[in-house]
PDB file of C-alpha atoms in Angstrom:
ATOM      1  CA  MET A 740      -0.291   0.081  -0.025  1.00 46.00           C
ATOM      2  CA  SER A 741       1.834   3.500  -0.725  1.00 47.00           C
ATOM      3  CA  THR A 742       1.857   6.252   1.437  1.00 50.00           C
ATOM      4  CA  PRO A 743       0.652   9.699   0.683  1.00 48.00           C
ATOM      5  CA  SER A 744       3.771  12.307  -0.326  1.00 47.00           C
ATOM      6  CA  PRO A 745       4.412  14.536   1.901  1.00 49.00           C
ATOM      7  CA  SER A 746       3.444  17.928   1.485  1.00 50.00           C
ATOM      8  CA  PRO A 747       6.687  20.535   0.956  1.00 55.00           C
ATOM      9  CA  PRO A 748       8.169  21.988   3.863  1.00 57.00           C
ATOM     10  CA  ASN A 749       6.863  25.802   4.553  1.00 67.00           C
ATOM     11  CA  LEU A 750       8.335  28.850   2.834  1.00 69.00           C
ATOM     12  CA  SER A 751      10.876  30.980   4.631  1.00 81.00           C
ATOM     13  CA  LEU A 752       8.964  34.218   4.012  1.00 87.00           C
ATOM     14  CA  SER A 753       9.444  37.987   4.480  1.00 92.00           C
ATOM     15  CA  LEU A 754       5.903  39.512   4.460  1.00 94.00           C
ATOM     16  CA  ILE A 755       6.617  43.105   3.305  1.00 95.00           C
ATOM     17  CA  PRO A 756       3.698  46.182   2.936  1.00 96.00           C
ATOM     18  CA  ILE A 757       3.766  47.345  -0.457  1.00 95.00           C
ATOM     19  CA  THR A 758       4.266  51.488  -0.659  1.00 94.00           C
ATOM     20  CA  HIS A 759       4.439  52.320  -4.415  1.00 96.00           C
ATOM     21  CA  THR A 760       2.621  51.389  -7.211  1.00 96.00           C
ATOM     22  CA  SER A 761       5.595  50.666  -9.227  1.00 97.00           C
ATOM     23  CA  GLU A 762       5.082  47.161  -6.638  1.00 97.00           C
ATOM     24  CA  ILE A 763       1.985  46.579  -8.175  1.00 97.00           C
ATOM     25  CA  PRO A 764       2.739  44.768 -11.607  1.00 97.00           C
ATOM     26  CA  PRO A 765       3.922  40.909  -9.664  1.00 96.00           C
ATOM     27  CA  LEU A 766       0.898  41.372  -7.513  1.00 97.00           C
ATOM     28  CA  VAL A 767      -1.331  41.431 -10.860  1.00 97.00           C
ATOM     29  CA  SER A 768       0.401  39.033 -12.406  1.00 96.00           C
ATOM     30  CA  LEU A 769       0.369  36.565  -9.561  1.00 95.00           C
ATOM     31  CA  HIS A 770      -3.315  36.667  -8.916  1.00 95.00           C
ATOM     32  CA  THR A 771      -4.123  36.168 -12.671  1.00 94.00           C
ATOM     33  CA  SER A 772      -2.787  32.920 -12.492  1.00 93.00           C
ATOM     34  CA  ALA A 773      -3.535  32.149  -8.649  1.00 92.00           C
ATOM     35  CA  PHE A 774      -7.520  33.066 -10.094  1.00 90.00           C
ATOM     36  CA  ALA A 775      -7.283  31.086 -13.703  1.00 88.00           C
ATOM     37  CA  SER A 776      -9.293  28.187 -12.905  1.00 86.00           C
ATOM     38  CA  ASP A 777     -11.685  30.012 -10.684  1.00 87.00           C
ATOM     39  CA  ALA A 778     -15.022  29.026 -11.533  1.00 84.00           C
ATOM     40  CA  PHE A 779     -16.700  31.810 -10.942  1.00 84.00           C
ATOM     41  CA  SER A 780     -13.967  34.760 -11.591  1.00 85.00           C
ATOM     42  CA  ASN A 781     -14.105  32.947 -15.188  1.00 82.00           C
ATOM     43  CA  LEU A 782     -17.979  33.296 -15.016  1.00 81.00           C
ATOM     44  CA  MET A 783     -17.736  36.721 -14.478  1.00 81.00           C
ATOM     45  CA  LEU A 784     -14.889  37.410 -17.006  1.00 83.00           C
ATOM     46  CA  ARG A 785     -17.005  35.934 -20.105  1.00 79.00           C
ATOM     47  CA  GLY A 786     -17.485  38.588 -22.906  1.00 80.00           C
ATOM     48  CA  ARG A 787     -14.859  40.684 -21.168  1.00 83.00           C
ATOM     49  CA  GLU A 788     -12.875  42.356 -23.235  1.00 86.00           C
ATOM     50  CA  GLU A 789      -8.814  40.846 -23.293  1.00 89.00           C
ATOM     51  CA  GLY A 790      -6.616  41.773 -19.980  1.00 91.00           C
ATOM     52  CA  ALA A 791      -9.990  43.276 -17.905  1.00 90.00           C
ATOM     53  CA  HIS A 792      -9.165  40.734 -15.268  1.00 92.00           C
ATOM     54  CA  GLN A 793      -5.450  42.763 -15.182  1.00 94.00           C
ATOM     55  CA  ARG A 794      -6.483  46.057 -15.607  1.00 94.00           C
ATOM     56  CA  LEU A 795      -9.144  45.940 -12.511  1.00 91.00           C
ATOM     57  CA  MET A 796      -7.592  44.428 -10.321  1.00 94.00           C
ATOM     58  CA  THR A 797      -4.780  46.998 -10.970  1.00 96.00           C
ATOM     59  CA  GLU A 798      -7.314  49.772 -10.211  1.00 96.00           C
ATOM     60  CA  SER A 799      -8.159  47.926  -6.962  1.00 95.00           C
ATOM     61  CA  ILE A 800      -4.892  47.268  -5.422  1.00 97.00           C
ATOM     62  CA  GLU A 801      -4.143  51.369  -6.642  1.00 97.00           C
ATOM     63  CA  SER A 802      -7.478  52.399  -4.519  1.00 96.00           C
ATOM     64  CA  TRP A 803      -6.122  50.446  -1.639  1.00 96.00           C
ATOM     65  CA  LEU A 804      -2.690  51.935  -1.454  1.00 97.00           C
ATOM     66  CA  ARG A 805      -4.717  55.378  -1.037  1.00 96.00           C
ATOM     67  CA  ASP A 806      -6.905  54.389   1.478  1.00 95.00           C
ATOM     68  CA  ASP A 807      -5.466  54.936   4.910  1.00 93.00           C
ATOM     69  CA  GLY A 808      -7.312  52.572   6.430  1.00 94.00           C
ATOM     70  CA  ALA A 809      -6.148  49.856   4.439  1.00 95.00           C
ATOM     71  CA  GLN A 810      -2.895  48.012   3.919  1.00 95.00           C
ATOM     72  CA  VAL A 811      -1.434  45.653   1.334  1.00 97.00           C
ATOM     73  CA  VAL A 812       1.567  42.927   1.994  1.00 96.00           C
ATOM     74  CA  LYS A 813       3.417  41.263  -0.230  1.00 97.00           C
ATOM     75  CA  ALA A 814       5.240  37.599   0.621  1.00 95.00           C
ATOM     76  CA  VAL A 815       8.633  37.139  -0.533  1.00 94.00           C
ATOM     77  CA  ASP A 816      10.709  34.171  -0.534  1.00 91.00           C
ATOM     78  CA  ALA A 817      14.371  33.636  -0.409  1.00 89.00           C
ATOM     79  CA  ARG A 818      15.171  34.753  -4.125  1.00 90.00           C
ATOM     80  CA  ARG A 819      12.906  37.989  -3.382  1.00 92.00           C
ATOM     81  CA  GLU A 820      10.281  36.678  -5.456  1.00 93.00           C
ATOM     82  CA  VAL A 821       6.493  37.354  -4.575  1.00 95.00           C
ATOM     83  CA  VAL A 822       4.676  33.779  -3.525  1.00 95.00           C
ATOM     84  CA  GLY A 823       1.497  35.818  -2.389  1.00 95.00           C
ATOM     85  CA  TRP A 824      -0.329  38.718  -1.191  1.00 96.00           C
ATOM     86  CA  ALA A 825      -2.821  39.898   0.859  1.00 96.00           C
ATOM     87  CA  CYS A 826      -4.865  43.232   1.494  1.00 95.00           C
ATOM     88  CA  TRP A 827      -6.671  44.129   4.619  1.00 94.00           C
ATOM     89  CA  VAL A 828      -9.484  47.078   5.074  1.00 94.00           C
ATOM     90  CA  LEU A 829     -10.244  48.751   8.406  1.00 94.00           C
ATOM     91  CA  ASP A 830     -14.581  49.336   8.345  1.00 91.00           C
ATOM     92  CA  ARG A 831     -14.918  51.254  11.055  1.00 88.00           C
ATOM     93  CA  GLY A 832     -18.474  50.356  11.031  1.00 80.00           C
ATOM     94  CA  GLY A 833     -21.935  52.335  11.010  1.00 66.00           C
ATOM     95  CA  GLY A 834     -22.511  50.992   7.729  1.00 52.00           C
ATOM     96  CA  GLU A 835     -20.172  53.977   5.968  1.00 47.00           C
ATOM     97  CA  ASP A 836     -17.274  51.490   4.891  1.00 47.00           C
ATOM     98  CA  GLU A 837     -19.835  48.942   3.091  1.00 46.00           C
ATOM     99  CA  ALA A 838     -19.599  50.358  -0.307  1.00 42.00           C
ATOM    100  CA  ARG A 839     -16.262  49.083  -0.286  1.00 44.00           C
ATOM    101  CA  GLU A 840     -16.595  45.868   1.106  1.00 42.00           C
ATOM    102  CA  ALA A 841     -17.028  42.601  -0.360  1.00 37.00           C
ATOM    103  CA  VAL A 842     -14.748  39.860  -1.697  1.00 37.00           C
ATOM    104  CA  MET A 843     -14.855  37.906  -4.571  1.00 35.00           C
ATOM    105  CA  GLY A 844     -13.192  35.046  -4.304  1.00 35.00           C
ATOM    106  CA  ASP A 845     -10.950  36.908  -2.405  1.00 38.00           C
ATOM    107  CA  GLN A 846     -11.298  39.656  -4.354  1.00 39.00           C
ATOM    108  CA  LYS A 847     -13.161  43.028  -4.596  1.00 39.00           C
ATOM    109  CA  VAL A 848     -16.723  42.417  -5.183  1.00 36.00           C
ATOM    110  CA  GLU A 849     -18.213  45.888  -5.551  1.00 36.00           C
ATOM    111  CA  THR A 850     -15.874  47.573  -8.010  1.00 37.00           C
ATOM    112  CA  LYS A 851     -14.040  44.080  -9.654  1.00 42.00           C
ATOM    113  CA  VAL A 852     -17.231  42.178 -10.024  1.00 42.00           C
ATOM    114  CA  GLU A 853     -19.436  44.755 -11.252  1.00 37.00           C
ATOM    115  CA  ALA A 854     -17.148  46.106 -13.113  1.00 39.00           C
ATOM    116  CA  LEU A 855     -16.671  42.455 -14.814  1.00 43.00           C
ATOM    117  CA  ALA A 856     -20.312  42.466 -15.414  1.00 39.00           C
ATOM    118  CA  GLY A 857     -20.750  45.627 -17.290  1.00 37.00           C
ATOM    119  CA  PRO A 858     -22.693  49.385 -16.167  1.00 34.00           C
ATOM    120  CA  GLU A 859     -25.957  48.737 -15.885  1.00 33.00           C
ATOM    121  CA  ASN A 860     -26.868  50.830 -18.943  1.00 30.00           C
ATOM    122  CA  GLU A 861     -24.767  48.604 -21.475  1.00 30.00           C
ATOM    123  CA  THR A 862     -25.821  45.433 -23.546  1.00 26.00           C
ATOM    124  CA  ALA A 863     -23.666  43.118 -21.941  1.00 29.00           C
ATOM    125  CA  ARG A 864     -21.017  41.353 -24.155  1.00 28.00           C
ATOM    126  CA  ALA A 865     -21.961  37.759 -23.083  1.00 28.00           C
ATOM    127  CA  HIS A 866     -23.615  36.301 -26.102  1.00 29.00           C
ATOM    128  CA  GLY A 867     -24.990  33.076 -27.305  1.00 32.00           C
ATOM    129  CA  SER A 868     -23.361  29.776 -24.911  1.00 35.00           C
ATOM    130  CA  ASN A 869     -21.783  32.518 -22.457  1.00 39.00           C
ATOM    131  CA  ASN A 870     -25.398  34.231 -21.391  1.00 42.00           C
ATOM    132  CA  ASN A 871     -26.660  30.693 -21.054  1.00 43.00           C
ATOM    133  CA  HIS A 872     -23.972  30.195 -18.602  1.00 43.00           C
ATOM    134  CA  LEU A 873     -24.918  33.620 -16.790  1.00 45.00           C
ATOM    135  CA  GLN A 874     -28.342  32.359 -16.756  1.00 44.00           C
ATOM    136  CA  ASP A 875     -27.350  28.614 -15.554  1.00 45.00           C
ATOM    137  CA  ALA A 876     -25.823  30.703 -12.580  1.00 50.00           C
ATOM    138  CA  LYS A 877     -27.893  30.028  -9.548  1.00 52.00           C
ATOM    139  CA  HIS A 878     -28.676  31.174  -6.326  1.00 49.00           C
ATOM    140  CA  ILE A 879     -29.533  28.289  -4.166  1.00 48.00           C
ATOM    141  CA  THR A 880     -27.689  29.058  -1.276  1.00 48.00           C
ATOM    142  CA  THR A 881     -29.629  27.439   1.891  1.00 46.00           C
ATOM    143  CA  SER A 882     -28.828  29.985   4.888  1.00 49.00           C
ATOM    144  CA  PRO A 883     -32.243  29.749   6.963  1.00 43.00           C
ATOM    145  CA  ASP A 884     -32.332  33.393   7.266  1.00 48.00           C
ATOM    146  CA  ASN A 885     -32.357  34.519   3.800  1.00 47.00           C
ATOM    147  CA  PRO A 886     -33.628  31.843   1.058  1.00 43.00           C
ATOM    148  CA  PRO A 887     -33.330  31.745  -1.829  1.00 43.00           C
ATOM    149  CA  GLU A 888     -35.602  33.742  -4.434  1.00 47.00           C
ATOM    150  CA  ALA A 889     -38.169  31.429  -6.440  1.00 38.00           C
ATOM    151  CA  PRO A 890     -37.879  31.991  -9.990  1.00 39.00           C
ATOM    152  CA  SER A 891     -40.483  34.085 -11.720  1.00 41.00           C
ATOM    153  CA  SER A 892     -41.528  34.485 -15.532  1.00 43.00           C
ATOM    154  CA  SER A 893     -42.708  37.821 -14.408  1.00 45.00           C
ATOM    155  CA  ASN A 894     -38.974  38.770 -13.674  1.00 47.00           C
ATOM    156  CA  PRO A 895     -37.202  38.040 -16.658  1.00 47.00           C
ATOM    157  CA  LEU A 896     -33.182  38.226 -16.686  1.00 43.00           C
ATOM    158  CA  PRO A 897     -31.644  41.445 -17.197  1.00 51.00           C
ATOM    159  CA  SER A 898     -29.914  42.566 -20.055  1.00 55.00           C
ATOM    160  CA  ASN A 899     -26.504  42.279 -18.106  1.00 63.00           C
ATOM    161  CA  PRO A 900     -26.941  38.992 -16.123  1.00 65.00           C
ATOM    162  CA  ALA A 901     -23.325  38.847 -14.689  1.00 69.00           C
ATOM    163  CA  ARG A 902     -23.366  42.170 -12.749  1.00 72.00           C
ATOM    164  CA  ALA A 903     -27.371  41.438 -11.302  1.00 76.00           C
ATOM    165  CA  LEU A 904     -25.456  38.372 -10.301  1.00 76.00           C
ATOM    166  CA  ALA A 905     -22.808  40.138  -8.601  1.00 77.00           C
ATOM    167  CA  GLN A 906     -25.229  42.327  -7.122  1.00 81.00           C
ATOM    168  CA  LYS A 907     -27.569  39.803  -5.823  1.00 82.00           C
ATOM    169  CA  MET A 908     -24.172  38.510  -4.061  1.00 80.00           C
ATOM    170  CA  HIS A 909     -22.940  41.857  -2.604  1.00 82.00           C
ATOM    171  CA  ALA A 910     -26.419  42.362  -1.087  1.00 85.00           C
ATOM    172  CA  HIS A 911     -26.588  38.729   0.552  1.00 84.00           C
ATOM    173  CA  HIS A 912     -22.954  39.236   1.878  1.00 83.00           C
ATOM    174  CA  LEU A 913     -23.840  42.744   3.434  1.00 84.00           C
ATOM    175  CA  HIS A 914     -27.240  40.982   5.058  1.00 85.00           C
ATOM    176  CA  HIS A 915     -24.812  38.189   6.884  1.00 84.00           C
ATOM    177  CA  LYS A 916     -22.012  40.965   7.713  1.00 88.00           C
ATOM    178  CA  THR A 917     -24.703  43.257   9.468  1.00 87.00           C
ATOM    179  CA  LEU A 918     -26.544  40.150  10.791  1.00 87.00           C
ATOM    180  CA  HIS A 919     -22.957  39.117  13.006  1.00 89.00           C
ATOM    181  CA  LEU A 920     -20.943  42.525  13.287  1.00 87.00           C
ATOM    182  CA  HIS A 921     -23.805  44.611  13.915  1.00 85.00           C
ATOM    183  CA  HIS A 922     -21.742  47.145  11.829  1.00 84.00           C
ATOM    184  CA  LYS A 923     -18.961  47.402  14.498  1.00 89.00           C
ATOM    185  CA  SER A 924     -15.598  48.171  13.768  1.00 93.00           C
ATOM    186  CA  HIS A 925     -13.772  45.195  12.435  1.00 94.00           C
ATOM    187  CA  ILE A 926     -11.124  43.972  10.040  1.00 94.00           C
ATOM    188  CA  ILE A 927     -11.903  42.873   6.152  1.00 93.00           C
ATOM    189  CA  LEU A 928      -9.543  40.744   4.765  1.00 92.00           C
ATOM    190  CA  GLN A 929     -10.482  42.011   1.665  1.00 92.00           C
ATOM    191  CA  ALA A 930      -7.643  40.079  -0.512  1.00 93.00           C
ATOM    192  CA  LEU A 931      -5.596  36.795  -0.634  1.00 94.00           C
ATOM    193  CA  ALA A 932      -3.786  35.214  -3.449  1.00 94.00           C
ATOM    194  CA  THR A 933      -0.664  32.687  -3.622  1.00 93.00           C
ATOM    195  CA  ASP A 934       1.423  31.194  -6.524  1.00 93.00           C
ATOM    196  CA  PRO A 935      -0.301  28.311  -7.540  1.00 90.00           C
ATOM    197  CA  HIS A 936       3.197  26.864  -8.068  1.00 89.00           C
ATOM    198  CA  HIS A 937       3.700  27.500  -4.462  1.00 86.00           C
ATOM    199  CA  GLN A 938       0.946  25.734  -3.068  1.00 81.00           C
ATOM    200  CA  ARG A 939       0.472  24.074   0.336  1.00 82.00           C
ATOM    201  CA  GLN A 940       3.828  25.373   1.214  1.00 84.00           C
ATOM    202  CA  GLY A 941       1.578  27.854   4.423  1.00 89.00           C
ATOM    203  CA  ILE A 942       2.192  30.765   1.953  1.00 93.00           C
ATOM    204  CA  GLY A 943      -1.729  31.795   2.208  1.00 93.00           C
ATOM    205  CA  SER A 944      -1.617  30.870   6.221  1.00 93.00           C
ATOM    206  CA  GLN A 945       1.273  33.435   7.083  1.00 93.00           C
ATOM    207  CA  LEU A 946      -0.433  36.035   4.927  1.00 95.00           C
ATOM    208  CA  VAL A 947      -3.701  35.130   7.039  1.00 95.00           C
ATOM    209  CA  GLN A 948      -2.033  35.435  10.210  1.00 94.00           C
ATOM    210  CA  TRP A 949      -0.471  38.521   9.410  1.00 93.00           C
ATOM    211  CA  VAL A 950      -3.749  40.332   8.958  1.00 93.00           C
ATOM    212  CA  VAL A 951      -5.437  38.545  12.061  1.00 94.00           C
ATOM    213  CA  ASP A 952      -1.976  40.138  14.236  1.00 92.00           C
ATOM    214  CA  ARG A 953      -3.244  43.579  13.205  1.00 91.00           C
ATOM    215  CA  ALA A 954      -7.100  42.578  14.115  1.00 93.00           C
ATOM    216  CA  ASN A 955      -5.852  41.309  17.555  1.00 92.00           C
ATOM    217  CA  GLU A 956      -3.670  44.427  17.767  1.00 91.00           C
ATOM    218  CA  ARG A 957      -6.996  46.533  17.926  1.00 91.00           C
ATOM    219  CA  GLY A 958      -8.790  44.228  19.251  1.00 93.00           C
ATOM    220  CA  LEU A 959     -11.290  44.022  16.451  1.00 95.00           C
ATOM    221  CA  PRO A 960     -12.985  40.801  14.766  1.00 95.00           C
ATOM    222  CA  CYS A 961     -11.669  40.048  11.582  1.00 94.00           C
ATOM    223  CA  TRP A 962     -14.205  39.083   8.500  1.00 94.00           C
ATOM    224  CA  ALA A 963     -13.582  37.310   5.304  1.00 92.00           C
ATOM    225  CA  HIS A 964     -15.396  36.267   2.408  1.00 88.00           C
ATOM    226  CA  ALA A 965     -13.985  32.932   1.376  1.00 90.00           C
ATOM    227  CA  SER A 966     -13.911  31.040  -2.090  1.00 87.00           C
ATOM    228  CA  PRO A 967     -13.697  27.615  -1.768  1.00 86.00           C
ATOM    229  CA  ALA A 968     -10.097  27.168  -2.510  1.00 84.00           C
ATOM    230  CA  SER A 969      -9.223  29.229   0.493  1.00 88.00           C
ATOM    231  CA  TRP A 970     -11.949  28.615   3.151  1.00 90.00           C
ATOM    232  CA  ARG A 971     -10.263  26.226   4.893  1.00 91.00           C
ATOM    233  CA  VAL A 972      -6.979  28.522   5.453  1.00 92.00           C
ATOM    234  CA  TYR A 973      -9.474  30.578   7.414  1.00 93.00           C
ATOM    235  CA  GLU A 974     -10.760  27.869   9.481  1.00 94.00           C
ATOM    236  CA  ARG A 975      -7.409  26.819  10.423  1.00 93.00           C
ATOM    237  CA  ALA A 976      -6.278  30.638  11.466  1.00 93.00           C
ATOM    238  CA  GLY A 977      -9.484  30.425  14.020  1.00 94.00           C
ATOM    239  CA  PHE A 978     -12.289  31.683  11.580  1.00 95.00           C
ATOM    240  CA  GLY A 979     -15.671  30.005  12.135  1.00 94.00           C
ATOM    241  CA  LYS A 980     -18.253  29.812   9.013  1.00 93.00           C
ATOM    242  CA  VAL A 981     -21.387  31.909   9.650  1.00 92.00           C
ATOM    243  CA  GLY A 982     -22.937  31.889   6.273  1.00 90.00           C
ATOM    244  CA  ARG A 983     -22.745  31.011   2.631  1.00 88.00           C
ATOM    245  CA  TRP A 984     -23.644  31.909  -0.968  1.00 86.00           C
ATOM    246  CA  GLU A 985     -23.775  29.156  -2.820  1.00 85.00           C
ATOM    247  CA  MET A 986     -24.673  29.094  -6.612  1.00 81.00           C
ATOM    248  CA  GLU A 987     -24.949  26.291  -9.460  1.00 80.00           C
ATOM    249  CA  ILE A 988     -22.482  26.772 -12.279  1.00 76.00           C
ATOM    250  CA  GLY A 989     -23.210  25.495 -15.556  1.00 69.00           C
ATOM    251  CA  GLU A 990     -23.939  22.105 -15.898  1.00 71.00           C
ATOM    252  CA  GLY A 991     -24.357  20.651 -12.272  1.00 71.00           C
ATOM    253  CA  GLU A 992     -21.158  22.527 -11.218  1.00 78.00           C
ATOM    254  CA  ARG A 993     -21.946  24.221  -7.885  1.00 83.00           C
ATOM    255  CA  TYR A 994     -19.465  26.816  -6.301  1.00 85.00           C
ATOM    256  CA  CYS A 995     -19.779  28.059  -2.500  1.00 88.00           C
ATOM    257  CA  PHE A 996     -18.873  31.053  -1.006  1.00 89.00           C
ATOM    258  CA  ARG A 997     -18.290  31.171   2.964  1.00 91.00           C
ATOM    259  CA  TYR A 998     -18.494  34.027   5.062  1.00 93.00           C
ATOM    260  CA  MET A 999     -16.001  33.498   7.653  1.00 92.00           C
ATOM    261  CA  LEU A1000     -15.632  35.524  10.973  1.00 95.00           C
ATOM    262  CA  ARG A1001     -12.977  35.133  13.329  1.00 94.00           C
ATOM    263  CA  GLU A1002     -14.309  36.973  17.050  1.00 92.00           C
ATOM    264  CA  GLY A1003     -12.090  39.788  18.479  1.00 85.00           C
ATOM    265  CA  LYS A1004      -8.759  39.251  20.484  1.00 79.00           C
ATOM    266  CA  GLY A1005      -5.825  40.679  21.696  1.00 65.00           C
ATOM    267  CA  LYS A1006      -4.153  43.446  23.943  1.00 61.00           C
ATOM    268  CA  GLY A1007      -7.101  45.816  22.039  1.00 53.00           C
ATOM    269  CA  MET A1008      -9.681  44.651  23.940  1.00 50.00           C
ATOM    270  CA  VAL A1009     -11.676  46.567  26.016  1.00 41.00           C
TER     271      VAL A1009
END
């Protein structure tokens, strides 16, 4: 009987906050590679122009660098190569920061997903089979406090179904965040990406712990909107599952985002 091959050892990393736009291109390149096979990301990119992912991620990171309540950190290995990165954002509560909230598979929803879907009055770029795939992306979450909407012939598919799907997910996400955090100040783990060539080497875990440490310094809870590929990383860092958004993509393929919460701990607690 063969034994499973051991996981590669954890990399020795330096975690370095980025401060200048010149540091963005390697982060975008890594993020593009990390999410190249992600079903939801690909669904949102259907019919978009070439390079849309890179452009929108660049804009998102630039906005975080301008935000005094956000920080982007890169994980650098012994060869000084970027092998992962993360972003945390301080939400001061009260609802004023909700417009910049939500993550699409560890990506920003409001600026990322809706931008991928296109503006409200724009005819959807996806046609034929592409548009059918978007119609097949059905909200099938079973959260008891927010049941799925029943299909209705009186509520036809909007001209831009990707945008409509993104808006539904964003509203569902904010519902759960408000339900569990009650507009209290908290840290949002806004983005997380690791080099696909360095999987299972502790990169994601070290980045998540770095964000958790920032939350502990402030005594704040930490919130994440986790993709299927990342939620166990959060769980190992002490996050608990408090909700989910599940959908069916295409022919029977399911995709589930999990809402993850880590209660406030550390010296900042009162």
